[in-house]
Short mmCIF file of C-alpha atoms and ligand atoms in Angstrom, two decimals:
data_model
loop_
_atom_site.label_atom_id
_atom_site.label_comp_id
_atom_site.label_asym_id
_atom_site.label_seq_id
_atom_site.Cartn_x
_atom_site.Cartn_y
_atom_site.Cartn_z
CA MET A 1 0.00 0.00 0.00
CA ASP A 2 1.38 3.38 -1.00
CA PHE A 3 -0.08 6.63 0.33
CA LYS A 4 2.56 8.75 -1.38
CA LEU A 5 1.36 11.31 -3.89
CA SER A 6 3.35 11.91 -7.07
CA GLU A 7 5.31 15.10 -7.71
CA GLU A 8 2.74 16.06 -10.35
CA GLN A 9 -0.21 15.49 -8.00
CA LEU A 10 1.42 17.63 -5.30
CA LEU A 11 2.16 20.41 -7.77
CA ILE A 12 -1.41 20.59 -9.02
CA LYS A 13 -2.71 20.64 -5.44
CA GLU A 14 -0.41 23.56 -4.68
CA ALA A 15 -1.49 25.38 -7.85
CA ALA A 16 -5.14 25.01 -6.80
CA ARG A 17 -4.38 26.22 -3.28
CA ASP A 18 -2.57 29.32 -4.65
CA PHE A 19 -5.36 30.02 -7.09
CA ALA A 20 -8.00 29.74 -4.34
CA LYS A 21 -6.09 32.16 -2.13
CA THR A 22 -5.22 34.76 -4.74
CA GLU A 23 -8.20 34.58 -7.12
CA LEU A 24 -11.17 33.11 -5.26
CA LEU A 25 -10.80 34.48 -1.74
CA PRO A 26 -10.97 38.18 -2.67
CA GLY A 27 -14.62 38.84 -3.43
CA VAL A 28 -15.99 35.51 -2.23
CA ILE A 29 -18.18 37.18 0.41
CA GLU A 30 -19.56 39.73 -2.06
CA ARG A 31 -20.29 37.10 -4.69
CA ASP A 32 -22.17 35.08 -2.05
CA GLU A 33 -24.14 38.15 -0.95
CA LYS A 34 -25.07 39.21 -4.49
CA GLN A 35 -25.48 35.68 -5.88
CA GLU A 36 -22.90 36.67 -8.48
CA PHE A 37 -21.44 34.09 -10.86
CA PRO A 38 -17.60 34.02 -10.78
CA THR A 39 -17.19 34.71 -14.51
CA GLU A 40 -13.58 35.94 -14.43
CA GLN A 41 -12.50 33.19 -12.05
CA VAL A 42 -14.09 30.48 -14.21
CA LYS A 43 -12.22 31.84 -17.22
CA LYS A 44 -8.94 31.62 -15.31
CA MET A 45 -9.72 28.12 -14.07
CA GLY A 46 -10.19 27.15 -17.71
CA GLU A 47 -6.75 28.56 -18.53
CA LEU A 48 -5.26 26.53 -15.68
CA GLY A 49 -6.85 23.37 -17.07
CA PHE A 50 -9.21 22.88 -14.10
CA LEU A 51 -12.34 22.56 -16.22
CA GLY A 52 -11.29 19.48 -18.16
CA MET A 53 -8.93 17.86 -15.70
CA MET A 54 -9.62 14.24 -16.54
CA THR A 55 -10.25 14.80 -20.25
CA SER A 56 -7.43 13.72 -22.53
CA ALA A 57 -5.26 16.37 -24.16
CA GLU A 58 -6.54 15.25 -27.56
CA TYR A 59 -9.93 16.73 -26.62
CA GLY A 60 -8.67 19.90 -24.98
CA GLY A 61 -8.28 18.56 -21.44
CA SER A 62 -5.41 18.24 -18.96
CA GLY A 63 -5.27 14.43 -19.05
CA MET A 64 -4.86 14.10 -15.30
CA ASP A 65 -6.09 11.41 -12.95
CA THR A 66 -9.07 11.48 -10.60
CA VAL A 67 -6.78 11.74 -7.56
CA SER A 68 -5.44 15.07 -8.89
CA TYR A 69 -8.99 16.18 -9.62
CA VAL A 70 -10.26 15.52 -6.09
CA MET A 71 -7.28 17.33 -4.61
CA VAL A 72 -8.02 20.37 -6.75
CA MET A 73 -11.69 20.14 -5.73
CA GLU A 74 -10.70 20.06 -2.06
CA GLU A 75 -8.44 23.11 -2.35
CA LEU A 76 -10.98 25.20 -4.30
CA SER A 77 -13.82 24.19 -1.97
CA LYS A 78 -11.91 25.28 1.13
CA VAL A 79 -12.40 28.82 -0.11
CA ASP A 80 -15.27 28.94 -2.60
CA ALA A 81 -17.70 26.05 -2.98
CA SER A 82 -19.68 28.02 -5.57
CA ALA A 83 -16.67 28.00 -7.88
CA SER A 84 -15.88 24.36 -7.15
CA VAL A 85 -19.35 23.08 -8.05
CA ILE A 86 -18.92 24.64 -11.50
CA VAL A 87 -15.64 22.72 -11.81
CA SER A 88 -17.24 19.52 -10.55
CA VAL A 89 -20.22 19.56 -12.91
CA ASN A 90 -18.13 20.46 -15.95
CA ASN A 91 -15.51 17.79 -15.21
CA SER A 92 -17.39 14.83 -13.80
CA LEU A 93 -20.81 15.06 -15.35
CA VAL A 94 -20.29 16.81 -18.66
CA CYS A 95 -16.73 16.22 -19.94
CA TRP A 96 -16.35 12.74 -18.50
CA GLY A 97 -19.76 11.68 -19.81
CA LEU A 98 -19.00 12.99 -23.30
CA GLU A 99 -15.51 11.55 -23.51
CA THR A 100 -16.63 8.14 -22.25
CA TYR A 101 -19.88 7.74 -24.19
CA GLY A 102 -19.97 10.45 -26.87
CA THR A 103 -19.32 9.97 -30.59
CA GLU A 104 -16.17 11.34 -32.22
CA GLU A 105 -18.27 14.10 -33.83
CA GLN A 106 -19.74 15.08 -30.44
CA LYS A 107 -16.27 15.19 -28.92
CA GLN A 108 -14.93 17.37 -31.72
CA LYS A 109 -17.95 19.66 -31.68
CA TYR A 110 -18.56 20.01 -27.93
CA LEU A 111 -15.97 18.34 -25.71
CA LYS A 112 -12.94 20.30 -26.93
CA ARG A 113 -14.56 23.63 -26.09
CA LEU A 114 -15.94 22.34 -22.77
CA ALA A 115 -12.71 20.77 -21.53
CA SER A 116 -10.63 23.82 -22.41
CA GLY A 117 -13.09 26.04 -20.52
CA GLU A 118 -14.05 28.04 -23.60
CA ILE A 119 -17.64 27.17 -22.67
CA ILE A 120 -19.15 25.31 -19.74
CA GLY A 121 -21.81 22.63 -19.57
CA ALA A 122 -24.77 21.55 -17.47
CA PHE A 123 -26.21 18.15 -16.57
CA CYS A 124 -29.99 18.03 -16.57
CA LEU A 125 -31.65 15.10 -14.83
CA SER A 126 -33.75 16.50 -11.95
CA GLU A 127 -37.34 17.50 -12.52
CA PRO A 128 -40.07 18.96 -10.32
CA GLU A 129 -41.24 15.40 -9.65
CA ALA A 130 -38.10 13.38 -10.38
CA GLY A 131 -35.08 14.16 -8.23
CA SER A 132 -34.24 11.05 -6.24
CA ASP A 133 -36.76 8.95 -8.17
CA ALA A 134 -34.78 9.47 -11.33
CA THR A 135 -36.50 6.85 -13.50
CA SER A 136 -39.78 8.85 -13.37
CA GLN A 137 -38.75 11.29 -16.10
CA LYS A 138 -41.62 13.45 -17.36
CA THR A 139 -39.53 15.33 -19.92
CA THR A 140 -40.14 13.66 -23.26
CA ALA A 141 -37.93 13.25 -26.32
CA ILE A 142 -40.21 11.96 -29.06
CA ASP A 143 -38.47 10.16 -31.92
CA LYS A 144 -39.25 11.85 -35.25
CA GLY A 145 -36.87 9.94 -37.49
CA ASP A 146 -33.81 12.11 -37.89
CA HIS A 147 -34.50 14.22 -34.79
CA TYR A 148 -36.21 14.28 -31.38
CA ILE A 149 -38.81 16.76 -30.17
CA VAL A 150 -38.15 17.61 -26.52
CA ASN A 151 -40.81 18.91 -24.11
CA GLY A 152 -40.73 19.34 -20.34
CA THR A 153 -39.06 21.07 -17.41
CA LYS A 154 -35.82 20.47 -15.53
CA ASN A 155 -35.19 21.86 -12.05
CA TRP A 156 -32.25 23.03 -9.92
CA ILE A 157 -29.79 22.94 -12.81
CA THR A 158 -26.27 24.03 -11.87
CA ASN A 159 -24.73 26.35 -14.51
CA GLY A 160 -28.34 26.76 -15.67
CA ASN A 161 -27.79 30.07 -17.41
CA SER A 162 -24.01 30.20 -17.71
CA ALA A 163 -23.74 26.95 -19.69
CA ASP A 164 -23.76 26.72 -23.47
CA VAL A 165 -24.16 22.94 -23.69
CA TYR A 166 -26.75 20.91 -21.76
CA LEU A 167 -26.87 17.13 -21.36
CA VAL A 168 -30.59 16.47 -21.00
CA ILE A 169 -32.14 13.20 -19.84
CA ALA A 170 -35.60 12.57 -21.30
CA GLN A 171 -38.14 9.81 -21.80
CA THR A 172 -38.60 8.56 -25.37
CA ASP A 173 -40.64 5.43 -24.76
CA PRO A 174 -42.55 5.38 -21.43
CA GLU A 175 -43.57 1.74 -21.92
CA LYS A 176 -39.94 0.72 -21.68
CA LYS A 177 -39.57 2.68 -18.41
CA HIS A 178 -35.88 3.41 -17.66
CA LYS A 179 -34.86 1.50 -20.79
CA GLY A 180 -36.76 4.05 -22.89
CA ILE A 181 -34.79 7.06 -21.61
CA ASN A 182 -32.27 8.97 -23.74
CA ALA A 183 -29.51 11.48 -23.04
CA LEU A 184 -29.41 14.33 -25.57
CA ILE A 185 -27.06 17.25 -26.13
CA LEU A 186 -28.91 20.56 -26.30
CA GLU A 187 -27.43 23.96 -27.05
CA LYS A 188 -28.40 27.26 -25.54
CA GLY A 189 -30.45 29.22 -28.05
CA MET A 190 -32.15 26.23 -29.69
CA PRO A 191 -35.70 27.40 -30.58
CA GLY A 192 -38.13 26.50 -27.76
CA PHE A 193 -35.38 26.20 -25.10
CA GLU A 194 -36.05 28.69 -22.28
CA ILE A 195 -34.11 29.35 -19.12
CA GLY A 196 -36.20 30.00 -16.01
CA PRO A 197 -35.40 32.57 -13.30
CA LYS A 198 -32.37 32.17 -11.03
CA GLU A 199 -33.09 30.30 -7.79
CA GLN A 200 -32.50 32.23 -4.53
CA LYS A 201 -30.42 29.79 -2.51
CA LEU A 202 -29.20 29.14 1.05
CA GLY A 203 -25.66 28.29 -0.04
CA ILE A 204 -23.33 28.00 -3.04
CA ARG A 205 -24.92 31.29 -3.99
CA GLY A 206 -22.23 32.22 -6.51
CA SER A 207 -23.21 29.33 -8.77
CA ASP A 208 -26.27 29.90 -10.94
CA THR A 209 -29.12 27.47 -10.52
CA HIS A 210 -32.12 27.61 -12.84
CA SER A 211 -35.03 25.62 -14.09
CA LEU A 212 -35.06 24.89 -17.83
CA ILE A 213 -38.17 24.75 -19.96
CA PHE A 214 -38.37 22.89 -23.27
CA ASN A 215 -41.20 23.63 -25.70
CA ASP A 216 -40.95 21.50 -28.84
CA VAL A 217 -37.17 21.76 -29.00
CA LYS A 218 -35.89 20.04 -32.14
CA VAL A 219 -32.72 18.08 -31.38
CA PRO A 220 -30.89 16.24 -34.19
CA LYS A 221 -30.42 12.51 -33.69
CA GLU A 222 -26.65 12.86 -33.89
CA ASN A 223 -26.93 14.65 -30.52
CA ARG A 224 -28.04 11.48 -28.72
CA ILE A 225 -25.39 10.03 -26.41
CA GLY A 226 -25.03 6.25 -26.80
CA GLU A 227 -27.55 3.79 -28.20
CA ASP A 228 -31.31 4.36 -28.09
CA GLY A 229 -32.43 3.81 -24.49
CA PHE A 230 -28.98 4.30 -22.92
CA GLY A 231 -29.93 7.59 -21.19
CA PHE A 232 -30.67 6.26 -17.71
CA LYS A 233 -27.51 4.16 -17.57
CA PHE A 234 -25.61 7.19 -18.85
CA ALA A 235 -27.01 9.26 -15.97
CA MET A 236 -26.20 6.60 -13.37
CA LYS A 237 -22.66 5.99 -14.63
CA THR A 238 -21.94 9.69 -14.85
CA LEU A 239 -23.38 10.45 -11.42
CA ALA A 240 -21.28 7.68 -9.86
CA GLY A 241 -18.17 9.69 -10.77
CA GLY A 242 -19.90 12.99 -9.99
CA ARG A 243 -20.40 11.81 -6.43
CA ILE A 244 -16.64 11.53 -5.97
CA GLY A 245 -16.31 15.18 -7.02
CA ILE A 246 -19.03 16.27 -4.58
CA ALA A 247 -17.44 14.18 -1.82
CA ALA A 248 -14.22 16.11 -2.49
CA GLN A 249 -16.16 19.37 -2.37
CA ALA A 250 -17.64 18.40 1.01
CA LEU A 251 -14.16 17.49 2.24
CA GLY A 252 -12.85 20.88 1.13
CA ILE A 253 -15.68 22.77 2.85
CA ALA A 254 -14.95 20.82 6.05
CA SER A 255 -11.20 21.32 5.93
CA GLY A 256 -11.57 25.02 5.07
CA ALA A 257 -13.81 25.56 8.11
CA TYR A 258 -11.52 23.49 10.32
CA GLU A 259 -8.43 25.47 9.34
CA LEU A 260 -10.21 28.76 10.06
CA ALA A 261 -11.46 27.50 13.43
CA LYS A 262 -8.01 26.21 14.42
CA GLU A 263 -6.33 29.53 13.58
CA TYR A 264 -9.05 31.49 15.36
CA SER A 265 -8.71 29.35 18.48
CA LYS A 266 -5.01 30.24 18.67
CA VAL A 267 -5.63 34.00 18.77
CA ARG A 268 -8.97 34.43 20.51
CA LYS A 269 -8.58 34.68 24.26
CA ALA A 270 -11.09 33.83 27.00
CA PHE A 271 -10.59 33.25 30.70
CA GLY A 272 -7.00 34.48 30.47
CA THR A 273 -5.74 32.21 27.69
CA GLU A 274 -6.16 31.39 24.00
CA ILE A 275 -9.32 29.32 23.63
CA CYS A 276 -7.40 26.38 22.07
CA ASN A 277 -6.00 25.83 25.56
CA HIS A 278 -9.46 24.97 26.83
CA GLN A 279 -10.19 21.30 26.45
CA ALA A 280 -13.74 22.07 25.29
CA ILE A 281 -12.24 23.65 22.15
CA ALA A 282 -9.18 21.41 21.78
CA PHE A 283 -11.37 18.28 21.79
CA LYS A 284 -13.62 19.75 19.12
CA LEU A 285 -10.52 20.32 16.98
CA ALA A 286 -9.36 16.75 17.64
CA ASP A 287 -12.71 15.36 16.47
CA MET A 288 -12.80 17.60 13.43
CA HIS A 289 -9.26 16.68 12.39
CA THR A 290 -9.92 12.94 12.80
CA GLN A 291 -13.17 13.00 10.85
CA ILE A 292 -11.69 15.11 8.05
CA GLU A 293 -8.73 12.76 7.74
CA ALA A 294 -11.11 9.77 7.55
CA ALA A 295 -13.19 11.56 4.89
CA ARG A 296 -10.02 12.41 2.93
CA HIS A 297 -8.99 8.76 2.89
CA MET A 298 -12.43 7.74 1.62
CA VAL A 299 -12.43 10.38 -1.10
CA LEU A 300 -8.92 9.45 -2.26
CA LYS A 301 -9.80 5.75 -2.19
CA ALA A 302 -12.86 6.31 -4.40
CA ALA A 303 -10.75 8.40 -6.81
CA TRP A 304 -8.05 5.74 -6.80
CA ASP A 305 -10.68 3.06 -7.54
CA LYS A 306 -11.82 5.05 -10.55
CA ASP A 307 -8.24 5.56 -11.77
CA ASN A 308 -7.47 1.87 -11.39
CA GLY A 309 -10.48 0.50 -13.23
CA ASN A 310 -12.15 -0.79 -10.04
CA ASP A 311 -15.85 -0.43 -9.40
CA TYR A 312 -16.40 2.93 -7.71
CA ASP A 313 -20.18 3.05 -7.23
CA LEU A 314 -19.82 1.86 -3.64
CA SER A 315 -16.65 3.72 -2.63
CA GLY A 316 -17.94 6.94 -4.26
CA ALA A 317 -21.33 6.69 -2.53
CA MET A 318 -19.69 6.00 0.84
CA ALA A 319 -17.24 8.88 0.36
CA LYS A 320 -20.09 11.29 -0.46
CA LEU A 321 -22.30 10.09 2.39
CA TYR A 322 -19.53 10.40 4.95
CA ALA A 323 -17.75 13.52 3.70
CA SER A 324 -21.02 15.48 3.43
CA GLN A 325 -21.90 14.59 7.03
CA VAL A 326 -18.40 15.65 8.11
CA ALA A 327 -18.88 18.92 6.19
CA MET A 328 -22.10 19.62 8.08
CA ASP A 329 -20.71 18.64 11.50
CA THR A 330 -17.41 20.45 11.04
CA THR A 331 -18.86 23.70 9.77
CA ILE A 332 -21.39 23.82 12.63
CA GLU A 333 -18.56 23.33 15.12
CA ALA A 334 -16.39 25.89 13.33
CA VAL A 335 -19.15 28.48 13.77
CA GLN A 336 -19.42 27.46 17.43
CA ILE A 337 -15.68 27.89 18.02
CA HIS A 338 -15.88 31.35 16.46
CA GLY A 339 -18.74 32.24 18.84
CA GLY A 340 -20.42 35.55 17.94
CA ASN A 341 -17.89 36.09 15.17
CA GLY A 342 -18.94 32.81 13.62
CA TYR A 343 -22.29 34.38 12.89
CA VAL A 344 -20.72 37.28 11.04
CA LYS A 345 -19.98 37.10 7.30
CA GLU A 346 -16.40 38.38 7.35
CA TYR A 347 -15.22 35.27 9.25
CA HIS A 348 -16.30 32.97 6.38
CA VAL A 349 -17.47 30.02 8.49
CA GLU A 350 -21.18 30.90 8.35
CA ARG A 351 -20.95 30.74 4.53
CA LEU A 352 -19.15 27.41 4.66
CA MET A 353 -21.90 26.10 6.97
CA ARG A 354 -24.57 27.18 4.47
CA ASP A 355 -22.56 25.76 1.57
CA ALA A 356 -22.09 22.40 3.33
CA LYS A 357 -25.80 21.54 3.32
CA ILE A 358 -26.11 21.07 -0.42
CA THR A 359 -23.49 18.31 -0.39
CA GLN A 360 -26.04 16.14 1.42
CA ILE A 361 -28.60 16.84 -1.28
CA TYR A 362 -27.27 17.15 -4.83
CA GLU A 363 -25.98 14.36 -7.07
CA GLY A 364 -27.95 11.97 -4.87
CA THR A 365 -29.15 12.77 -1.35
CA SER A 366 -27.61 10.99 1.65
CA GLU A 367 -30.66 8.73 1.64
CA ILE A 368 -29.99 7.80 -2.01
CA GLN A 369 -26.36 7.03 -1.14
CA LYS A 370 -27.65 4.67 1.56
CA ILE A 371 -29.80 2.91 -1.06
CA VAL A 372 -26.75 2.50 -3.30
CA ILE A 373 -24.56 1.33 -0.41
CA SER A 374 -27.08 -1.05 1.15
CA ARG A 375 -27.95 -2.63 -2.21
CA SER A 376 -24.27 -3.15 -2.88
CA VAL A 377 -23.44 -4.71 0.47
CA LEU A 378 -26.54 -6.91 0.45
CA LYS A 379 -26.09 -8.27 -3.06
CA ASP A 380 -23.56 -10.93 -2.06
N1 COS B 1 -24.42 2.15 -13.03
C1 COS B 1 -25.02 1.56 -14.09
N2 COS B 1 -26.31 1.24 -14.11
C2 COS B 1 -27.04 1.51 -13.02
C3 COS B 1 -26.49 2.08 -11.87
C4 COS B 1 -25.12 2.42 -11.92
N3 COS B 1 -24.51 3.01 -10.89
N4 COS B 1 -27.45 2.22 -10.94
C5 COS B 1 -28.59 1.72 -11.48
N5 COS B 1 -28.32 1.29 -12.73
C6 COS B 1 -29.23 0.66 -13.68
C7 COS B 1 -29.76 -0.65 -13.13
O1 COS B 1 -28.89 -1.71 -13.43
C8 COS B 1 -31.07 -0.77 -13.88
O2 COS B 1 -30.86 -1.22 -15.19
P1 COS B 1 -31.28 -2.72 -15.67
O3 COS B 1 -32.75 -2.81 -15.43
O4 COS B 1 -30.88 -2.75 -17.10
O5 COS B 1 -30.49 -3.65 -14.79
C9 COS B 1 -31.52 0.66 -14.00
O6 COS B 1 -30.37 1.47 -13.84
C10 COS B 1 -32.56 1.04 -12.98
O7 COS B 1 -32.00 0.79 -11.72
P2 COS B 1 -32.89 0.46 -10.44
O8 COS B 1 -33.90 -0.60 -10.76
O9 COS B 1 -31.95 0.21 -9.32
O10 COS B 1 -33.68 1.85 -10.28
P3 COS B 1 -34.39 2.50 -9.05
O11 COS B 1 -35.55 3.26 -9.55
O12 COS B 1 -34.58 1.51 -7.96
O13 COS B 1 -33.36 3.65 -8.54
C11 COS B 1 -31.43 4.78 -7.83
C12 COS B 1 -32.01 3.60 -8.57
C13 COS B 1 -32.18 5.15 -6.57
C14 COS B 1 -30.03 4.36 -7.48
C15 COS B 1 -31.41 5.98 -8.83
O14 COS B 1 -32.72 6.36 -9.17
C16 COS B 1 -30.67 7.18 -8.31
O15 COS B 1 -29.43 7.20 -8.27
N6 COS B 1 -31.40 8.23 -7.93
C17 COS B 1 -30.80 9.49 -7.54
C18 COS B 1 -30.56 10.33 -8.72
C19 COS B 1 -29.78 11.55 -8.36
O16 COS B 1 -28.62 11.47 -8.00
N7 COS B 1 -30.45 12.71 -8.49
C20 COS B 1 -29.80 13.93 -8.30
C21 COS B 1 -29.84 14.61 -9.61
S1 COS B 1 -28.36 15.20 -10.19
S2 COS B 1 -28.07 16.82 -9.10
#
């Protein structure tokens, strides 16, 4: 067993840490307050290769491994989880899905621009009545020979307005249930494709979340990903990797809050000494550190599984379930250690606490992860 990271992996982690400190930290509070998309920062992340990390160079990506990707996700999320979710969706759900299952034409037309960060993408599965129950798709993609006609609504779509390319899951043949679902590539501006208003959110407020409305959108058949009826499997396979990215985001939120709380405890005095000298605070830090380290091992293991061709449905689901709980617990304790200051925006931990919650909800709630985990452990 070798826990050592390569020189390249360490360098990319350091580059992400520097970028987060110099480019994401200034303005992160204002972007959160105003629900402002980090346009400039996303452009720079594209230049650094963070938007197509696991995509091969041939298609405009950085050709790195999943371990490097999760380390970058952790570093970005320590500072700005709104920026990191944009990275996660573009990498895990959009670029990975297209490179793994797309046709050569789709890769040339869309993937190159997505992986290089020239444009960003969105993954559109959730609906008003189909979030966890993902097979109950109401959006339809009716087969008209050389094209599909798409109708319906998608909800809570990350990069909803900022994306140019949308991977949309829709039902073609309801009689075939999940085997009648297709994944289609839609472009912003296609006639009949409308973007709903921006959601007002509790956390990750810098990322833009919208509903999408499709009214008779004509989508050419060459925009279907995989064989007819492959859409649900496409969504499941893609989300399995996406969950590793979100687990890394949760880990980053937790470790960012922990680092702030630790530093604060060394300077804030109460009862004649720095508060870290009180066991009530020191023990909180001990618990936080231990849980974060355990989460980090789970995230890295899931990433390593993916890099080594092992099944990662189980390790990714466990990593997300655990890391998102650690993110919630740690950020709540980080606010507590900061006391009154924890409730004030300039200390950052209240934002991290709000940002943490979504990691227990998107790309499969904690309850969905428990379905995936329990089915896996009970099958043999
Ligand atoms: N990889 C490949 N195929 C998968 C899979 C995976 N990880 N998980 C399920 N499938 C396949 C199954 O094998 C089955 O296909 P076959 O009938 O050909 O065997 C099909 O998908 C349906 O699976 P299942 O019968 O298990 O469907 P369920 O309705 O019971 O639900 C869960 C499966 C709950 C796992 C799925 O609906 C899910 O992940 N829901 C959450 C979706 C989500 O993350 N939403 C958030 C939106 S993105 S922000």
